[in-house]
Amino acid sequence: MRSVRRSGLFRVGPKRKRNALSGVGPHMPTPRPSRTSLPAWTTYRTSWDRMQERYVPEREDRFAVMGDILTEALPRSARILDLGTGLGSLAERLARRMPSAQIVAVDHDPVLLRIARESLAGSPARIQWVDLDLRTPQWAEALPRGRYDAVVSTTALHWLRRPDCTACIAPC
């Protein structure tokens, strides 16, 4: 017998198996892009943010501090690189705070990028979603060209090799 919790945060039952997609596992049901509507993606993002807040209680405070620093230090039309964006939680908050900014949001999970792209389609800032694996050598060379005014990340810097991280951040 299989039971699915209504909140959509995890599944329980004898047929539990690990999902091959990163960011999705036995604790989170796999979203089905072809059968899921925009309201469902938004609900999924909201559930994700709530779950993250339980694991990192100061998460919203961290986002707010990053936003405070960036809005104070950067021009209104800043170009910001968000590494390991996931569902775009930080990109969304920066877009609200900096509606003239250009945000390049990078992640390597196509499901998470699709949820982010579709649920944030009406965002006031221009967000460019990029599928890129930060664990590959010279990943920075594959980024959209141009100067970045800031490089931000919430939980992805541990994936970076020091030379690649330095090369990406050095021009900022």
C-alpha positions as CSV (number, residue, x, y, z in Angstrom):
1,M,0.0,0.0,0.0
2,R,1.3,3.4,-0.9
3,S,0.6,6.7,0.9
4,V,1.3,10.2,-0.5
5,R,1.3,13.1,1.8
6,R,-1.0,15.9,0.6
7,S,1.6,18.7,1.2
8,G,3.6,17.3,-1.7
9,L,6.8,17.3,0.3
10,F,7.5,13.5,0.4
11,R,6.1,10.1,-0.5
12,V,6.0,7.0,1.7
13,G,5.4,3.4,0.8
14,P,7.1,0.2,-0.2
15,K,7.8,1.3,-3.7
16,R,10.1,4.2,-2.6
17,K,13.1,4.5,-4.9
18,R,15.7,7.2,-5.4
19,N,15.1,9.5,-8.3
20,A,17.9,10.0,-10.8
21,L,17.3,13.7,-11.1
22,S,19.4,16.0,-8.9
23,G,17.4,18.0,-6.4
24,V,14.6,15.5,-6.4
25,G,14.6,12.4,-4.3
26,P,12.4,10.2,-2.1
27,H,11.7,13.3,0.0
28,M,10.2,15.3,-3.0
29,P,7.8,14.0,-5.7
30,T,9.2,14.3,-9.2
31,P,7.4,17.1,-11.0
32,R,6.0,16.1,-14.3
33,P,6.7,19.0,-16.7
34,S,4.4,17.8,-19.5
35,R,1.3,17.5,-17.3
36,T,1.9,20.4,-14.8
37,S,0.4,23.8,-15.1
38,L,1.8,27.2,-14.0
39,P,-0.2,27.3,-10.8
40,A,1.2,23.8,-9.9
41,W,4.7,25.0,-10.5
42,T,4.1,28.1,-8.3
43,T,2.7,25.8,-5.5
44,Y,5.7,23.5,-5.8
45,R,8.1,26.5,-5.5
46,T,6.2,27.7,-2.4
47,S,6.4,24.3,-0.8
48,W,10.1,24.1,-1.6
49,D,10.7,27.5,0.0
50,R,8.9,26.5,3.1
51,M,10.9,23.3,3.4
52,Q,14.1,25.2,2.9
53,E,13.2,27.7,5.6
54,R,12.8,24.8,8.0
55,Y,16.3,23.6,7.3
56,V,17.9,27.0,7.2
57,P,15.8,29.2,9.5
58,E,17.7,32.4,8.6
59,R,17.3,31.8,4.8
60,E,15.1,34.8,4.2
61,D,17.4,37.0,6.3
62,R,20.3,35.9,4.1
63,F,18.4,36.8,1.0
64,A,17.5,40.2,2.4
65,V,21.1,41.0,3.4
66,M,22.3,40.1,-0.1
67,G,19.6,42.3,-1.6
68,D,20.5,45.2,0.7
69,I,24.2,45.0,-0.2
70,L,23.5,44.7,-3.9
71,T,21.0,47.5,-4.1
72,E,23.3,49.7,-2.2
73,A,26.5,48.8,-4.0
74,L,25.5,48.3,-7.6
75,P,24.0,50.4,-10.4
76,R,20.2,49.9,-11.0
77,S,21.0,48.1,-14.3
78,A,23.5,45.7,-12.7
79,R,24.3,42.4,-14.3
80,I,24.2,39.6,-11.6
81,L,25.3,36.0,-11.9
82,D,23.4,33.6,-9.6
83,L,25.3,30.3,-9.4
84,G,23.3,27.2,-8.5
85,T,20.0,29.0,-8.7
86,G,17.8,25.9,-8.3
87,L,14.2,27.0,-8.3
88,G,15.4,30.6,-8.6
89,S,14.6,31.6,-5.0
90,L,17.4,34.2,-4.8
91,A,17.0,35.3,-8.4
92,E,13.3,36.0,-7.7
93,R,14.0,38.1,-4.6
94,L,16.7,40.1,-6.4
95,A,14.4,40.6,-9.4
96,R,11.8,42.2,-7.1
97,R,14.3,44.4,-5.4
98,M,16.2,45.4,-8.5
99,P,13.6,45.5,-11.4
100,S,16.2,47.0,-13.9
101,A,18.8,44.4,-13.2
102,Q,19.8,41.6,-15.6
103,I,20.2,38.3,-13.7
104,V,21.9,35.3,-15.2
105,A,20.6,32.3,-13.2
106,V,22.7,29.1,-13.6
107,D,21.9,25.5,-12.6
108,H,22.3,22.1,-14.1
109,D,19.0,20.5,-13.3
110,P,16.6,21.0,-16.2
111,V,13.5,20.2,-14.1
112,L,14.4,22.9,-11.5
113,L,15.2,25.4,-14.3
114,R,11.9,24.8,-16.0
115,I,10.0,25.2,-12.8
116,A,11.9,28.5,-12.1
117,R,11.5,29.8,-15.7
118,E,7.8,29.1,-15.8
119,S,6.8,30.1,-12.3
120,L,8.8,33.3,-12.6
121,A,7.8,34.3,-16.1
122,G,6.2,37.5,-14.9
123,S,9.3,38.7,-12.9
124,P,10.0,42.4,-13.2
125,A,13.7,41.9,-13.9
126,R,15.2,40.2,-16.9
127,I,16.3,36.7,-15.8
128,Q,18.2,34.5,-18.2
129,W,18.1,30.8,-17.3
130,V,21.3,28.8,-18.1
131,D,21.7,25.1,-17.9
132,L,25.4,24.7,-17.0
133,D,27.2,22.1,-14.8
134,L,29.5,24.0,-12.3
135,R,31.4,20.8,-11.7
136,T,32.9,20.7,-15.2
137,P,36.3,22.2,-15.9
138,Q,36.3,25.7,-17.3
139,W,32.5,26.1,-16.7
140,A,33.0,29.8,-16.5
141,E,34.0,29.9,-20.2
142,A,30.5,28.6,-21.1
143,L,28.7,31.5,-19.3
144,P,27.0,34.2,-21.4
145,R,29.6,36.7,-22.4
146,G,30.0,40.1,-20.7
147,R,30.9,41.6,-17.4
148,Y,29.1,40.7,-14.2
149,D,28.7,43.4,-11.5
150,A,28.2,40.7,-8.9
151,V,28.3,36.9,-8.4
152,V,26.0,35.5,-5.8
153,S,25.1,32.0,-4.6
154,T,23.1,30.5,-1.8
155,T,24.3,26.9,-1.6
156,A,26.4,26.1,-4.6
157,L,30.0,27.4,-4.1
158,H,31.1,24.0,-2.7
159,W,30.7,22.6,-6.2
160,L,33.3,25.0,-7.7
161,R,36.9,24.3,-8.2
162,R,39.0,27.2,-6.8
163,P,40.6,28.3,-10.2
164,D,37.2,28.4,-11.9
165,C,35.6,30.3,-9.1
166,T,38.5,32.8,-9.0
167,A,38.4,33.3,-12.8
168,C,34.7,34.0,-12.7
169,I,34.7,36.4,-9.7
170,A,38.0,38.2,-10.5
171,P,36.6,40.7,-13.0
172,C,33.8,41.8,-10.7
